[in-house]
Coordinates of N, CA and C in Angstrom, one line a residue:
Q419 N -12.4 8.1 15.9 CA -11.1 8.6 15.4 C -10.7 7.9 14.2
V420 N -10.3 8.6 13.2 CA -9.8 8.0 11.9 C -8.4 7.5 12.2
Q421 N -8.2 6.3 11.9 CA -6.8 5.7 12.1 C -6.5 4.6 11.2
L422 N -5.3 4.6 10.6 CA -4.8 3.6 9.8 C -3.5 3.1 10.4
V423 N -3.3 1.8 10.6 CA -2.1 1.3 11.2 C -1.6 0.2 10.3
E424 N -0.3 0.4 9.9 CA 0.4 -0.6 9.0 C 1.2 -1.5 9.9
S425 N 1.5 -2.7 9.4 CA 2.4 -3.6 10.0 C 2.9 -4.6 9.0
G426 N 3.9 -5.4 9.4 CA 4.4 -6.4 8.5 C 5.7 -6.1 7.8
G427 N 6.2 -4.9 8.0 CA 7.5 -4.5 7.4 C 8.7 -5.3 8.0
G428 N 9.8 -5.1 7.4 CA 11.0 -5.8 8.0 C 12.1 -5.8 7.0
L429 N 13.1 -6.6 7.4 CA 14.3 -6.8 6.5 C 14.2 -8.2 5.8
V430 N 14.4 -8.2 4.5 CA 14.3 -9.4 3.8 C 15.4 -9.4 2.7
Q431 N 15.9 -10.6 2.3 CA 16.8 -10.7 1.2 C 16.1 -10.6 -0.1
A432 N 16.8 -10.1 -1.1 CA 16.3 -10.0 -2.5 C 15.7 -11.4 -2.9
G433 N 14.6 -11.3 -3.5 CA 13.9 -12.6 -3.9 C 12.9 -13.1 -2.9
G434 N 13.0 -12.5 -1.7 CA 12.1 -12.9 -0.7 C 10.7 -12.3 -0.7
S435 N 9.9 -12.5 0.3 CA 8.5 -12.1 0.3 C 8.2 -11.4 1.7
L436 N 7.3 -10.5 1.7 CA 6.7 -9.9 2.9 C 5.2 -9.7 2.6
R437 N 4.4 -9.7 3.7 CA 3.0 -9.3 3.6 C 2.7 -8.2 4.6
L438 N 2.3 -7.1 4.0 CA 2.0 -5.9 4.8 C 0.5 -5.9 5.1
S439 N 0.1 -5.4 6.2 CA -1.3 -5.3 6.6 C -1.6 -3.8 7.0
C440 N -2.8 -3.4 6.8 CA -3.2 -2.1 7.2 C -4.6 -2.2 7.8
V441 N -4.7 -1.9 9.0 CA -6.0 -2.0 9.7 C -6.6 -0.6 9.8
A442 N -7.8 -0.4 9.4 CA -8.5 0.9 9.4 C -9.5 0.9 10.5
S443 N -9.7 2.1 11.1 CA -10.7 2.2 12.2 C -12.1 2.6 11.6
F444 N -12.2 2.6 10.2 CA -13.4 3.0 9.6 C -13.4 2.2 8.2
S445 N -14.6 2.3 7.6 CA -14.7 1.6 6.3 C -14.5 2.6 5.2
S446 N -13.7 2.2 4.2 CA -13.4 3.1 3.1 C -13.6 2.4 1.8
S447 N -14.3 3.1 0.9 CA -14.6 2.4 -0.4 C -13.3 2.0 -1.2
R448 N -12.4 2.9 -1.2 CA -11.1 2.5 -1.9 C -9.9 2.8 -1.0
M449 N -9.0 1.9 -1.1 CA -7.8 2.0 -0.3 C -6.5 1.8 -1.2
T450 N -5.4 2.3 -0.6 CA -4.2 2.3 -1.5 C -3.0 2.1 -0.7
W451 N -1.9 1.7 -1.4 CA -0.6 1.6 -0.8 C 0.3 2.6 -1.6
F452 N 1.1 3.3 -0.9 CA 2.2 4.1 -1.5 C 3.5 3.8 -0.8
R453 N 4.6 4.2 -1.3 CA 5.9 4.0 -0.7 C 6.8 5.2 -0.9
Q454 N 7.7 5.4 0.0 CA 8.6 6.5 -0.1 C 10.0 6.1 0.3
A455 N 10.9 6.1 -0.7 CA 12.3 5.8 -0.4 C 13.1 7.1 0.0
P456 N 14.2 7.0 0.7 CA 14.9 8.2 1.1 C 15.3 9.1 0.0
G457 N 15.0 10.4 0.1 CA 15.3 11.3 -0.9 C 14.4 11.3 -2.1
K458 N 13.4 10.5 -2.1 CA 12.4 10.4 -3.2 C 11.0 10.8 -2.8
E459 N 10.2 11.1 -3.8 CA 8.8 11.5 -3.5 C 8.0 10.2 -3.2
R460 N 6.9 10.4 -2.5 CA 6.0 9.3 -2.3 C 5.4 8.8 -3.6
E461 N 5.5 7.5 -3.8 CA 5.0 7.0 -5.1 C 3.9 5.9 -4.9
F462 N 3.0 5.9 -5.9 CA 1.9 5.0 -5.9 C 2.4 3.5 -6.0
V463 N 1.8 2.6 -5.3 CA 2.1 1.2 -5.4 C 0.9 0.4 -6.0
A464 N -0.2 0.5 -5.3 CA -1.4 -0.2 -5.7 C -2.6 0.3 -5.0
A465 N -3.8 0.1 -5.6 CA -5.0 0.5 -5.1 C -6.1 -0.6 -5.3
I466 N -7.1 -0.5 -4.4 CA -8.2 -1.6 -4.5 C -9.5 -0.9 -4.2
S467 N -10.6 -1.4 -4.9 CA -11.9 -1.0 -4.7 C -12.5 -1.7 -3.5
W468 N -13.7 -1.3 -3.1 CA -14.4 -1.8 -1.9 C -14.5 -3.3 -2.1
S469 N -15.0 -3.8 -3.2 CA -15.3 -5.2 -3.4 C -14.0 -6.0 -3.7
G470 N -13.0 -5.3 -4.1 CA -11.7 -6.0 -4.4 C -11.7 -6.4 -5.9
S471 N -12.8 -6.1 -6.6 CA -12.9 -6.6 -8.0 C -12.0 -5.7 -8.9
S472 N -11.7 -4.5 -8.4 CA -10.9 -3.5 -9.2 C -9.6 -3.2 -8.5
T473 N -8.5 -3.5 -9.1 CA -7.2 -3.2 -8.6 C -6.4 -2.6 -9.6
S474 N -5.4 -1.8 -9.2 CA -4.4 -1.2 -10.1 C -3.1 -1.2 -9.4
Y475 N -2.0 -1.3 -10.3 CA -0.7 -1.4 -9.8 C 0.3 -0.5 -10.5
A476 N 1.3 -0.1 -9.9 CA 2.4 0.6 -10.6 C 3.1 -0.4 -11.4
D477 N 3.6 0.0 -12.5 CA 4.3 -0.9 -13.5 C 5.5 -1.6 -12.8
S478 N 6.1 -0.9 -11.8 CA 7.3 -1.4 -11.2 C 7.0 -2.6 -10.3
V479 N 5.8 -2.8 -9.9 CA 5.4 -3.9 -9.0 C 4.5 -4.9 -9.6
K480 N 4.0 -4.6 -10.8 CA 3.0 -5.5 -11.4 C 3.6 -6.9 -11.6
G481 N 2.8 -7.9 -11.3 CA 3.3 -9.2 -11.4 C 4.0 -9.8 -10.2
R482 N 4.4 -8.9 -9.3 CA 5.1 -9.3 -8.1 C 4.3 -9.0 -6.8
F483 N 3.6 -7.9 -6.8 CA 2.8 -7.5 -5.6 C 1.3 -7.8 -5.9
T484 N 0.6 -8.1 -4.8 CA -0.9 -8.3 -4.9 C -1.5 -7.6 -3.7
I485 N -2.5 -6.8 -4.1 CA -3.3 -6.0 -3.1 C -4.6 -6.8 -2.9
S486 N -5.0 -6.8 -1.6 CA -6.3 -7.5 -1.3 C -6.9 -6.8 -0.1
R487 N -8.1 -7.2 0.3 CA -8.7 -6.6 1.5 C -9.7 -7.6 2.1
D488 N -9.9 -7.4 3.4 CA -10.9 -8.2 4.1 C -11.8 -7.2 4.8
N489 N -13.0 -6.9 4.2 CA -13.8 -5.8 4.7 C -14.4 -6.1 6.1
A490 N -14.6 -7.4 6.4 CA -15.1 -7.8 7.7 C -14.1 -7.4 8.8
K491 N -12.8 -7.3 8.5 CA -11.8 -6.9 9.4 C -11.3 -5.5 9.2
N492 N -11.9 -4.8 8.2 CA -11.4 -3.4 7.9 C -9.9 -3.5 7.7
T493 N -9.4 -4.5 7.0 CA -8.0 -4.7 6.8 C -7.7 -4.8 5.3
M494 N -6.6 -4.2 4.9 CA -6.0 -4.3 3.6 C -4.7 -4.9 3.6
Y495 N -4.3 -5.6 2.6 CA -3.0 -6.3 2.6 C -2.2 -6.0 1.3
L496 N -0.9 -6.2 1.4 CA -0.1 -6.1 0.2 C 0.9 -7.3 0.3
Q497 N 0.7 -8.3 -0.5 CA 1.6 -9.4 -0.6 C 2.7 -9.0 -1.6
M498 N 3.9 -9.0 -1.1 CA 5.1 -8.6 -1.9 C 6.0 -9.8 -2.2
N499 N 6.1 -10.2 -3.4 CA 7.0 -11.3 -3.7 C 8.1 -10.9 -4.6
I500 N 9.1 -11.7 -4.8 CA 10.3 -11.4 -5.6 C 10.8 -10.0 -5.3
L501 N 11.0 -9.7 -4.1 CA 11.4 -8.4 -3.7 C 12.8 -8.0 -4.2
K502 N 13.0 -6.8 -4.5 CA 14.2 -6.3 -5.1 C 14.7 -5.2 -4.2
P503 N 16.0 -4.9 -4.2 CA 16.6 -3.8 -3.4 C 15.9 -2.5 -3.6
E504 N 15.5 -2.3 -4.9 CA 14.8 -1.0 -5.2 C 13.4 -0.9 -4.6
D505 N 12.9 -2.0 -4.0 CA 11.6 -1.9 -3.3 C 11.8 -1.4 -1.9
T506 N 13.0 -1.1 -1.4 CA 13.3 -0.6 -0.1 C 12.6 0.8 0.0
A507 N 11.8 0.9 1.1 CA 11.1 2.2 1.3 C 10.2 2.1 2.5
V508 N 9.7 3.2 2.9 CA 8.6 3.2 3.9 C 7.3 3.0 3.2
Y509 N 6.5 2.0 3.6 CA 5.2 1.8 2.9 C 4.1 2.3 3.7
Y510 N 3.2 3.1 3.0 CA 2.1 3.8 3.7 C 0.8 3.2 3.1
C511 N -0.2 3.1 4.0 CA -1.5 2.8 3.4 C -2.3 4.1 3.6
A512 N -3.3 4.3 2.7 CA -4.1 5.5 2.7 C -5.5 5.1 2.3
A513 N -6.4 6.0 2.7 CA -7.8 5.8 2.4 C -8.5 7.2 2.3
G514 N -9.8 7.2 1.9 CA -10.5 8.4 1.8 C -10.1 9.2 0.5
L515 N -10.5 8.6 -0.6 CA -10.2 9.2 -1.9 C -10.9 10.6 -2.0
V516 N -10.2 11.6 -2.2 CA -10.8 13.0 -2.4 C -10.7 13.5 -3.8
G517 N -9.8 12.8 -4.6 CA -9.7 13.2 -6.0 C -10.5 12.3 -6.8
T518 N -10.4 12.5 -8.1 CA -11.1 11.6 -9.1 C -10.4 10.3 -9.2
I519 N -11.2 9.3 -9.7 CA -10.7 8.0 -9.8 C -9.5 7.9 -10.7
T520 N -9.4 8.9 -11.6 CA -8.3 8.9 -12.6 C -7.0 9.4 -11.9
A521 N -7.1 10.0 -10.7 CA -6.0 10.5 -10.0 C -5.6 9.7 -8.8
I522 N -5.9 8.4 -8.7 CA -5.6 7.6 -7.6 C -4.1 7.4 -7.3
S523 N -3.3 7.6 -8.4 CA -1.9 7.4 -8.2 C -1.2 8.7 -7.7
S524 N -2.0 9.7 -7.4 CA -1.4 10.9 -6.8 C -1.7 10.9 -5.3
A525 N -0.6 11.1 -4.5 CA -0.7 11.2 -3.0 C -1.7 12.2 -2.6
A526 N -1.8 13.3 -3.3 CA -2.7 14.4 -2.9 C -4.2 14.0 -3.0
S527 N -4.5 12.9 -3.6 CA -5.8 12.5 -3.8 C -6.4 11.7 -2.6
W528 N -5.5 11.5 -1.6 CA -5.9 10.6 -0.5 C -5.8 11.4 0.8
K529 N -6.9 11.3 1.6 CA -7.0 12.1 2.8 C -6.4 11.6 4.1
Y530 N -6.5 10.3 4.3 CA -6.1 9.7 5.5 C -4.9 8.7 5.3
W531 N -3.9 8.9 6.2 CA -2.6 8.1 6.0 C -2.2 7.4 7.3
G532 N -1.6 6.3 7.1 CA -1.0 5.6 8.3 C 0.4 6.2 8.6
Q533 N 1.0 5.6 9.6 CA 2.3 6.1 10.0 C 3.5 5.5 9.2
G534 N 3.2 4.4 8.5 CA 4.2 3.8 7.6 C 4.9 2.6 8.3
T535 N 5.4 1.7 7.5 CA 6.1 0.6 7.9 C 7.3 0.4 7.0
Q536 N 8.5 0.2 7.6 CA 9.8 0.1 6.8 C 9.9 -1.2 6.2
V537 N 10.3 -1.3 4.9 CA 10.6 -2.5 4.2 C 12.0 -2.3 3.7
T538 N 12.9 -3.2 4.0 CA 14.3 -3.1 3.6 C 14.7 -4.4 2.9
V539 N 15.1 -4.3 1.6 CA 15.5 -5.5 0.9 C 17.0 -5.5 0.6
S540 N 17.7 -6.4 1.1 CA 19.1 -6.5 1.0 C 19.5 -7.3 -0.3
S541 N 20.6 -6.9 -0.9 CA 21.0 -7.6 -2.1 C 21.9 -8.8 -1.8

């Protein structure tokens, strides 16, 4: 059964840090994090290749967030530092890229999704 399970969300003050985890029931060559704030579309946050040597980030999180993975544990991480109130959202992990590599920032390019974990940053 294909399953992605996120954890690590919570309430944090602005300037604080959180580390999200996503455990997969299968191996996926590329994985990604998206987020969705109330009333907004789901937006790309970061993506990582199988080896971890290739990563990409949304401009809004570059320099503050770090994506990584541990293939032995089928787990992907998102270290979030210097959090801002505008980072408040439900964070989703996804796997199973069905689009081209140039379309990784589109939610439609990913087949499997987790249930999401809430991140709330207070000012």
